[in-house]
mmCIF file of C-alpha atoms and ligand atoms in Angstrom:
data_model
loop_
_atom_site.group_PDB
_atom_site.id
_atom_site.type_symbol
_atom_site.label_atom_id
_atom_site.label_comp_id
_atom_site.label_asym_id
_atom_site.label_seq_id
_atom_site.Cartn_x
_atom_site.Cartn_y
_atom_site.Cartn_z
ATOM 1 C CA MET A 1 -16.895 9.308 -8.877
ATOM 2 C CA ALA A 2 -16.634 11.556 -12.409
ATOM 3 C CA SER A 3 -17.811 14.815 -10.437
ATOM 4 C CA GLN A 4 -14.075 14.748 -8.795
ATOM 5 C CA LEU A 5 -12.010 14.183 -11.224
ATOM 6 C CA SER A 6 -13.407 16.896 -12.081
ATOM 7 C CA ALA A 7 -11.366 19.211 -9.970
ATOM 8 C CA PRO A 8 -9.086 22.009 -11.489
ATOM 9 C CA HIS A 9 -6.167 19.933 -9.740
ATOM 10 C CA PHE A 10 -7.240 16.808 -11.939
ATOM 11 C CA HIS A 11 -7.026 18.573 -15.275
ATOM 12 C CA ASN A 12 -4.728 21.798 -14.902
ATOM 13 C CA GLU A 13 -0.733 21.322 -14.200
ATOM 14 C CA ASP A 14 -0.478 24.728 -12.839
ATOM 15 C CA ALA A 15 -3.213 23.804 -9.881
ATOM 16 C CA ALA A 16 -1.536 20.332 -9.365
ATOM 17 C CA PHE A 17 1.530 21.893 -8.419
ATOM 18 C CA ALA A 18 -0.730 23.702 -5.897
ATOM 19 C CA TYR A 19 -2.218 20.822 -4.993
ATOM 20 C CA VAL A 20 0.817 17.819 -4.480
ATOM 21 C CA GLU A 21 2.948 21.392 -2.988
ATOM 22 C CA ALA A 22 0.619 22.168 -0.431
ATOM 23 C CA ARG A 23 0.705 18.565 0.407
ATOM 24 C CA VAL A 24 4.245 17.137 0.729
ATOM 25 C CA TRP A 25 5.171 21.235 2.556
ATOM 26 C CA PRO A 26 2.496 21.744 4.439
ATOM 27 C CA GLU A 27 5.294 24.718 5.900
ATOM 28 C CA GLY A 28 6.206 26.328 2.581
ATOM 29 C CA PRO A 29 9.329 24.679 0.357
ATOM 30 C CA VAL A 30 11.768 22.635 1.082
ATOM 31 C CA CYS A 31 14.747 22.630 -0.763
ATOM 32 C CA PRO A 32 16.279 18.172 -1.279
ATOM 33 C CA HIS A 33 19.812 19.041 -2.314
ATOM 34 C CA CYS A 34 20.438 20.804 1.680
ATOM 35 C CA GLY A 35 17.000 20.187 3.947
ATOM 36 C CA GLY A 36 17.297 23.905 3.325
ATOM 37 C CA VAL A 37 13.809 26.314 4.122
ATOM 38 C CA GLU A 38 15.376 29.554 4.262
ATOM 39 C CA ARG A 39 16.603 31.905 1.715
ATOM 40 C CA ILE A 40 13.842 29.389 -1.371
ATOM 41 C CA SER A 41 13.080 31.927 -4.503
ATOM 42 C CA LYS A 42 10.844 30.658 -7.377
ATOM 43 C CA MET A 43 11.908 30.801 -10.213
ATOM 44 C CA GLN A 44 9.253 33.041 -12.440
ATOM 45 C CA GLY A 45 9.277 33.843 -16.752
ATOM 46 C CA LYS A 46 8.052 32.341 -19.418
ATOM 47 C CA SER A 47 10.633 30.165 -20.575
ATOM 48 C CA THR A 48 10.823 28.997 -16.665
ATOM 49 C CA ARG A 49 9.385 24.923 -15.620
ATOM 50 C CA LYS A 50 6.945 24.682 -13.215
ATOM 51 C CA GLY A 51 7.324 24.489 -10.637
ATOM 52 C CA LEU A 52 10.825 25.683 -10.023
ATOM 53 C CA TYR A 53 12.322 27.328 -7.717
ATOM 54 C CA LYS A 54 16.276 27.764 -6.145
ATOM 55 C CA CYS A 55 17.642 27.478 -2.651
ATOM 56 C CA TYR A 56 20.035 29.798 -2.280
ATOM 57 C CA GLN A 57 21.627 28.095 0.480
ATOM 58 C CA CYS A 58 22.702 25.983 -2.188
ATOM 59 C CA ARG A 59 21.859 27.826 -5.318
ATOM 60 C CA LYS A 60 20.221 24.828 -6.327
ATOM 61 C CA PRO A 61 17.186 24.496 -8.399
ATOM 62 C CA PHE A 62 14.327 21.860 -7.577
ATOM 63 C CA THR A 63 11.160 21.077 -8.420
ATOM 64 C CA VAL A 64 7.639 19.370 -5.522
ATOM 65 C CA ARG A 65 7.480 16.365 -7.632
ATOM 66 C CA MET A 66 12.073 15.670 -7.091
ATOM 67 C CA GLY A 67 12.419 12.987 -4.093
ATOM 68 C CA THR A 68 9.548 11.330 -5.255
ATOM 69 C CA ILE A 69 8.138 8.496 -7.510
ATOM 70 C CA PHE A 70 7.590 11.315 -9.572
ATOM 71 C CA GLU A 71 10.509 11.472 -10.646
ATOM 72 C CA SER A 72 12.267 10.729 -13.478
ATOM 73 C CA SER A 73 8.920 10.678 -15.111
ATOM 74 C CA HIS A 74 7.634 12.743 -17.581
ATOM 75 C CA VAL A 75 4.429 12.534 -17.111
ATOM 76 C CA ALA A 76 2.343 15.368 -16.560
ATOM 77 C CA LEU A 77 1.277 16.118 -12.804
ATOM 78 C CA HIS A 78 -2.529 16.397 -13.138
ATOM 79 C CA ILE A 79 -2.199 13.101 -15.670
ATOM 80 C CA TRP A 80 0.413 11.157 -11.816
ATOM 81 C CA LEU A 81 -3.296 12.516 -9.436
ATOM 82 C CA GLN A 82 -5.841 11.115 -12.033
ATOM 83 C CA ALA A 83 -4.146 8.186 -12.099
ATOM 84 C CA MET A 84 -2.934 7.360 -8.108
ATOM 85 C CA TYR A 85 -7.150 9.060 -7.484
ATOM 86 C CA LEU A 86 -8.467 5.765 -10.174
ATOM 87 C CA VAL A 87 -5.996 3.707 -8.144
ATOM 88 C CA ALA A 88 -6.765 4.406 -4.377
ATOM 89 C CA GLY A 89 -10.528 4.807 -5.434
ATOM 90 C CA SER A 90 -10.440 1.224 -7.286
ATOM 91 C CA LYS A 91 -12.018 -1.514 -5.049
ATOM 92 C CA LYS A 92 -10.297 -4.248 -5.798
ATOM 93 C CA GLY A 93 -7.717 -2.383 -8.276
ATOM 94 C CA ILE A 94 -7.515 -1.177 -11.919
ATOM 95 C CA SER A 95 -5.925 -2.873 -14.346
ATOM 96 C CA ALA A 96 -2.999 -1.325 -16.327
ATOM 97 C CA ASN A 97 -4.460 -1.646 -19.639
ATOM 98 C CA GLN A 98 -6.978 0.935 -18.200
ATOM 99 C CA LEU A 99 -5.255 2.964 -16.751
ATOM 100 C CA HIS A 100 -3.240 2.861 -19.886
ATOM 101 C CA ARG A 101 -6.633 3.859 -21.770
ATOM 102 C CA THR A 102 -8.227 6.763 -19.228
ATOM 103 C CA LEU A 103 -5.125 8.242 -19.375
ATOM 104 C CA GLY A 104 -4.225 8.437 -22.076
ATOM 105 C CA VAL A 105 -0.983 6.823 -21.308
ATOM 106 C CA THR A 106 0.991 4.124 -23.137
ATOM 107 C CA LEU A 107 0.928 0.693 -21.549
ATOM 108 C CA LYS A 108 3.828 0.500 -20.296
ATOM 109 C CA THR A 109 4.192 3.525 -18.856
ATOM 110 C CA ALA A 110 1.055 3.246 -17.288
ATOM 111 C CA TRP A 111 2.731 -0.120 -15.615
ATOM 112 C CA PHE A 112 5.275 2.441 -15.091
ATOM 113 C CA MET A 113 2.744 4.643 -12.959
ATOM 114 C CA HIS A 114 0.561 1.571 -11.349
ATOM 115 C CA HIS A 115 4.235 0.218 -9.185
ATOM 116 C CA ARG A 116 5.788 3.560 -8.450
ATOM 117 C CA ILE A 117 2.147 4.299 -7.032
ATOM 118 C CA ARG A 118 2.155 1.022 -5.742
ATOM 119 C CA GLU A 119 5.347 1.966 -3.895
ATOM 120 C CA ALA A 120 4.299 5.405 -2.676
ATOM 121 C CA MET A 121 1.554 2.750 -0.517
ATOM 122 C CA ARG A 122 3.738 1.081 0.698
ATOM 123 C CA SER A 123 3.109 1.485 5.058
ATOM 124 C CA THR A 124 6.616 2.442 6.684
ATOM 125 C CA ASP A 125 4.482 2.576 10.361
ATOM 126 C CA LEU A 126 6.928 0.081 11.604
ATOM 127 C CA GLY A 127 4.726 0.185 14.916
ATOM 128 C CA LEU A 128 3.551 -2.948 16.625
ATOM 129 C CA MET A 129 0.265 -3.764 16.149
ATOM 130 C CA ALA A 130 -1.905 -3.650 19.436
ATOM 131 C CA GLY A 131 -5.149 -4.935 21.133
ATOM 132 C CA THR A 132 -6.473 -7.656 19.278
ATOM 133 C CA VAL A 133 -4.553 -8.866 16.121
ATOM 134 C CA GLU A 134 -5.609 -11.775 13.239
ATOM 135 C CA ALA A 135 -3.553 -13.823 11.610
ATOM 136 C CA ASP A 136 -3.607 -15.839 9.294
ATOM 137 C CA GLU A 137 -1.485 -16.929 5.724
ATOM 138 C CA THR A 138 -3.609 -17.901 2.484
ATOM 139 C CA TYR A 139 -2.287 -18.584 -0.996
ATOM 140 C CA ILE A 140 -2.213 -17.185 -4.633
ATOM 141 C CA GLY A 141 -1.596 -17.041 -8.484
ATOM 142 C CA LYS A 142 1.238 -19.967 -9.037
ATOM 143 C CA LYS A 143 4.802 -20.444 -8.656
ATOM 144 C CA PRO A 144 7.194 -21.443 -11.592
ATOM 145 C CA GLY A 145 7.734 -24.803 -12.698
ATOM 146 C CA VAL A 146 6.725 -26.450 -9.180
ATOM 147 C CA GLU A 147 4.174 -28.920 -9.869
ATOM 148 C CA LYS A 148 0.765 -28.778 -9.035
ATOM 149 C CA ALA A 149 0.121 -30.997 -5.569
ATOM 150 C CA PRO A 150 -2.847 -33.487 -5.012
ATOM 151 C CA LYS A 151 -5.546 -32.279 -3.912
ATOM 152 C CA GLY A 152 -5.440 -31.984 0.048
ATOM 153 C CA VAL A 153 -1.913 -31.843 0.327
ATOM 154 C CA GLY A 154 -1.791 -28.171 0.529
ATOM 155 C CA PHE A 155 0.524 -25.270 -1.857
ATOM 156 C CA ARG A 156 3.515 -25.994 -2.414
ATOM 157 C CA HIS A 157 2.934 -24.396 -6.085
ATOM 158 C CA LYS A 158 1.657 -21.672 -4.809
ATOM 159 C CA LEU A 159 2.584 -18.228 -3.023
ATOM 160 C CA ARG A 160 1.385 -17.645 0.802
ATOM 161 C CA VAL A 161 0.690 -14.766 2.116
ATOM 162 C CA VAL A 162 0.238 -14.124 5.918
ATOM 163 C CA SER A 163 -1.531 -11.193 6.979
ATOM 164 C CA LEU A 164 -2.213 -9.996 9.857
ATOM 165 C CA VAL A 165 -5.230 -7.450 10.532
ATOM 166 C CA SER A 166 -6.524 -5.111 13.984
ATOM 167 C CA ARG A 167 -9.639 -5.781 14.109
ATOM 168 C CA ASP A 168 -9.367 -1.950 17.102
ATOM 169 C CA THR A 169 -7.444 0.183 14.433
ATOM 170 C CA GLY A 170 -8.420 -1.836 10.913
ATOM 171 C CA GLU A 171 -5.337 -1.656 9.600
ATOM 172 C CA ALA A 172 -4.339 -4.799 7.498
ATOM 173 C CA ARG A 173 0.008 -6.088 6.717
ATOM 174 C CA SER A 174 0.376 -8.178 4.090
ATOM 175 C CA PHE A 175 3.637 -9.895 3.832
ATOM 176 C CA ASN A 176 5.467 -12.326 1.339
ATOM 177 C CA ALA A 177 5.870 -15.541 3.584
ATOM 178 C CA ASN A 178 8.096 -18.265 0.689
ATOM 179 C CA SER A 179 11.606 -18.262 1.704
ATOM 180 C CA ALA A 180 12.136 -21.945 3.914
ATOM 181 C CA GLU A 181 12.781 -19.912 6.265
ATOM 182 C CA PRO A 182 11.258 -23.078 9.143
ATOM 183 C CA ASP A 183 9.748 -20.124 11.908
ATOM 184 C CA GLU A 184 8.715 -17.100 9.093
ATOM 185 C CA VAL A 185 5.631 -16.918 10.175
ATOM 186 C CA ALA A 186 5.780 -16.721 13.824
ATOM 187 C CA ASN A 187 8.908 -13.947 12.690
ATOM 188 C CA ILE A 188 6.201 -12.100 10.508
ATOM 189 C CA VAL A 189 3.360 -12.300 14.305
ATOM 190 C CA ARG A 190 6.521 -11.644 16.498
ATOM 191 C CA ALA A 191 7.977 -8.689 14.754
ATOM 192 C CA ASN A 192 4.833 -7.127 14.030
ATOM 193 C CA VAL A 193 2.289 -7.169 16.876
ATOM 194 C CA SER A 194 2.752 -5.556 20.427
ATOM 195 C CA ARG A 195 3.211 -8.662 23.565
ATOM 196 C CA GLU A 196 0.124 -7.056 24.600
ATOM 197 C CA ALA A 197 -2.248 -7.510 21.829
ATOM 198 C CA ARG A 198 -4.476 -11.401 22.088
ATOM 199 C CA LEU A 199 -4.078 -13.111 19.222
ATOM 200 C CA MET A 200 -6.614 -14.349 16.816
ATOM 201 C CA THR A 201 -6.017 -17.339 14.898
ATOM 202 C CA ASP A 202 -6.961 -21.066 13.225
ATOM 203 C CA GLU A 203 -5.529 -23.546 14.427
ATOM 204 C CA ALA A 204 -1.913 -24.111 11.792
ATOM 205 C CA ARG A 205 0.766 -25.041 14.279
ATOM 206 C CA HIS A 206 3.390 -22.556 13.637
ATOM 207 C CA TYR A 207 0.962 -19.971 15.589
ATOM 208 C CA TRP A 208 1.096 -22.443 19.257
ATOM 209 C CA ALA A 209 5.121 -21.673 19.999
ATOM 210 C CA VAL A 210 4.437 -17.918 19.145
ATOM 211 C CA GLY A 211 0.603 -17.667 20.379
ATOM 212 C CA ARG A 212 1.905 -17.940 23.906
ATOM 213 C CA GLU A 213 4.322 -14.621 23.619
ATOM 214 C CA PHE A 214 1.491 -13.210 23.899
ATOM 215 C CA ALA A 215 -1.170 -11.785 26.844
ATOM 216 C CA ASP A 216 -3.832 -13.959 25.240
ATOM 217 C CA HIS A 217 -4.155 -16.000 22.156
ATOM 218 C CA GLN A 218 -6.743 -17.686 20.873
ATOM 219 C CA ARG A 219 -7.645 -20.102 18.558
ATOM 220 C CA VAL A 220 -11.212 -21.310 16.270
ATOM 221 C CA LEU A 221 -11.044 -25.621 14.384
ATOM 222 C CA HIS A 222 -11.076 -24.452 11.455
ATOM 223 C CA SER A 223 -10.565 -27.833 10.590
ATOM 224 C CA GLY A 224 -13.558 -28.969 12.889
ATOM 225 C CA GLY A 225 -16.002 -27.047 11.394
ATOM 226 C CA GLU A 226 -15.844 -24.138 14.061
ATOM 227 C CA TYR A 227 -15.591 -20.548 12.767
ATOM 228 C CA VAL A 228 -16.439 -18.834 15.312
ATOM 229 C CA ARG A 229 -16.783 -19.260 19.646
ATOM 230 C CA GLY A 230 -17.443 -15.276 21.320
ATOM 231 C CA GLU A 231 -14.228 -13.520 19.794
ATOM 232 C CA ALA A 232 -12.272 -16.561 17.989
ATOM 233 C CA HIS A 233 -12.291 -16.566 14.820
ATOM 234 C CA THR A 234 -10.106 -14.935 12.047
ATOM 235 C CA ASN A 235 -13.873 -13.419 10.200
ATOM 236 C CA THR A 236 -12.350 -10.292 9.462
ATOM 237 C CA ILE A 237 -9.014 -11.130 7.728
ATOM 238 C CA GLU A 238 -11.400 -13.420 6.190
ATOM 239 C CA GLY A 239 -13.564 -11.032 4.542
ATOM 240 C CA PHE A 240 -9.845 -8.273 3.626
ATOM 241 C CA TYR A 241 -9.028 -11.898 1.659
ATOM 242 C CA SER A 242 -12.532 -11.884 0.247
ATOM 243 C CA ILE A 243 -11.475 -8.277 -1.066
ATOM 244 C CA PHE A 244 -7.281 -8.868 -2.394
ATOM 245 C CA LYS A 245 -8.613 -12.696 -4.176
ATOM 246 C CA ARG A 246 -11.417 -11.379 -6.249
ATOM 247 C CA GLY A 247 -8.728 -8.842 -7.003
ATOM 248 C CA MET A 248 -6.045 -10.609 -7.770
ATOM 249 C CA ARG A 249 -7.869 -13.350 -10.173
ATOM 250 C CA GLY A 250 -10.023 -10.551 -12.426
ATOM 251 C CA ILE A 251 -7.323 -7.586 -12.119
ATOM 252 C CA TYR A 252 -3.813 -9.220 -11.769
ATOM 253 C CA GLN A 253 -3.966 -13.102 -13.014
ATOM 254 C CA HIS A 254 0.021 -12.608 -13.544
ATOM 255 C CA CYS A 255 1.556 -11.793 -10.225
ATOM 256 C CA SER A 256 5.206 -12.932 -9.951
ATOM 257 C CA GLU A 257 6.659 -13.337 -5.918
ATOM 258 C CA LYS A 258 9.054 -10.214 -7.364
ATOM 259 C CA HIS A 259 6.320 -7.805 -6.861
ATOM 260 C CA LEU A 260 3.963 -10.034 -4.545
ATOM 261 C CA HIS A 261 5.223 -6.757 -1.519
ATOM 262 C CA ARG A 262 3.750 -4.311 -4.317
ATOM 263 C CA TYR A 263 0.565 -5.204 -5.006
ATOM 264 C CA LEU A 264 0.387 -6.209 -0.974
ATOM 265 C CA ALA A 265 1.297 -3.182 -0.594
ATOM 266 C CA GLU A 266 -1.700 -1.638 -3.040
ATOM 267 C CA PHE A 267 -4.601 -3.855 -0.747
ATOM 268 C CA ASP A 268 -3.098 -3.020 2.150
ATOM 269 C CA PHE A 269 -3.316 0.485 1.882
ATOM 270 C CA ARG A 270 -6.793 0.495 -0.020
ATOM 271 C CA TYR A 271 -8.364 -1.152 2.462
ATOM 272 C CA SER A 272 -6.249 0.440 5.905
ATOM 273 C CA ASN A 273 -7.856 3.649 4.592
ATOM 274 C CA ARG A 274 -11.322 2.256 4.342
ATOM 275 C CA MET A 275 -14.625 4.317 3.962
ATOM 276 C CA ALA A 276 -15.851 1.757 6.568
ATOM 277 C CA LEU A 277 -13.198 3.607 8.292
ATOM 278 C CA GLY A 278 -14.001 6.868 7.970
ATOM 279 C CA CYS A 279 -11.544 7.805 5.178
ATOM 280 C CA ASN A 280 -13.015 8.720 1.368
ATOM 281 C CA ASP A 281 -12.491 8.476 -1.508
ATOM 282 C CA GLU A 282 -10.211 11.850 -1.947
ATOM 283 C CA ASP A 283 -9.158 11.965 1.985
ATOM 284 C CA ARG A 284 -7.106 8.050 0.419
ATOM 285 C CA ALA A 285 -6.021 10.169 -2.427
ATOM 286 C CA SER A 286 -4.323 12.604 -1.082
ATOM 287 C CA ARG A 287 -3.128 10.256 2.569
ATOM 288 C CA LEU A 288 -1.833 8.322 -0.588
ATOM 289 C CA LEU A 289 0.429 11.850 -1.559
ATOM 290 C CA THR A 290 2.438 11.742 2.252
ATOM 291 C CA GLY A 291 3.411 9.028 0.828
ATOM 292 C CA ILE A 292 5.335 9.541 -2.451
ATOM 293 C CA VAL A 293 7.708 11.578 -0.945
ATOM 294 C CA GLY A 294 11.297 8.919 -0.210
ATOM 295 C CA LYS A 295 9.586 6.873 2.205
ATOM 296 C CA ARG A 296 10.461 10.938 4.932
ATOM 297 C CA LEU A 297 7.197 12.133 5.432
ATOM 298 C CA THR A 298 5.897 11.811 8.699
ATOM 299 C CA TYR A 299 2.921 10.419 8.585
ATOM 300 C CA GLN A 300 -0.121 13.215 7.977
ATOM 301 C CA THR A 301 -3.881 11.990 9.566
ATOM 302 C CA THR A 302 -6.290 12.955 7.049
ATOM 303 C CA CYS A 303 -8.716 9.519 7.728
ATOM 304 C CA ALA A 304 -10.796 9.532 11.032
ATOM 305 C CA ARG A 305 -8.561 6.333 11.392
ATOM 306 C CA GLY A 306 -5.446 7.977 14.401
HETATM 307 ZN ZN1 ZN B 401 19.353 23.784 -1.097
#
């Protein structure tokens, strides 16, 4: 990691601007005020802010930070790039305290940056997952004010997470599933999985009815001690949950329901862009940059995954 963090864009502010501009504006600067691409000039001069452009269509100045997670932050861009690299590259996550110490920013700033980075990790790809898709749920943390359920009687005191993992693309999508809505799990599956897909779940009742809407639905009987029956298993998702739970337990002990979706975005992003899918640390950090703009960027592929 040390050698990769020695790249100029992690240390030099001009190089950081050039690096971000090349990814946010692959075809040249775009005015964030009016969307114009013509008659844009780079402002020069000693007293000029770094990376400042002027649009002569709307006559307004702008930088590449505008309209991104970097807007309204005083942290230098090269420090942001270091933070993104660290968060994207740490398998089980990295604490705000560790970021604060490594980057030399205050703890409060580190916490703020971390949440912004999670926002950039949030996938906006709402396409249906196809092929063979595993669905499962897990329980983490503790809901405030809810008494612990007796052993074997469920997890009403914990936060429920539902995840979908595609065996074909390796993509993971996780959801905060703690509303009182009766068909919440089924609705998540329905909204995210193609009807032509083959669904793999355990025997939980909430998959029974929705399962019939798919080309195939296979259930593995965990309660009967069965874990694999041919293609029927949820082992891929179990692997994802083991990374997720180790990270949540070890690094992010206190996660409120309010922020749960952000933590899920972080673990989903790293898993969906992992080494095993041909995505190295540099690819992952570069791909993360495509998520910084107010979610209007087209999805650019930098990894082997489709
Ligand atoms: Zn403009």
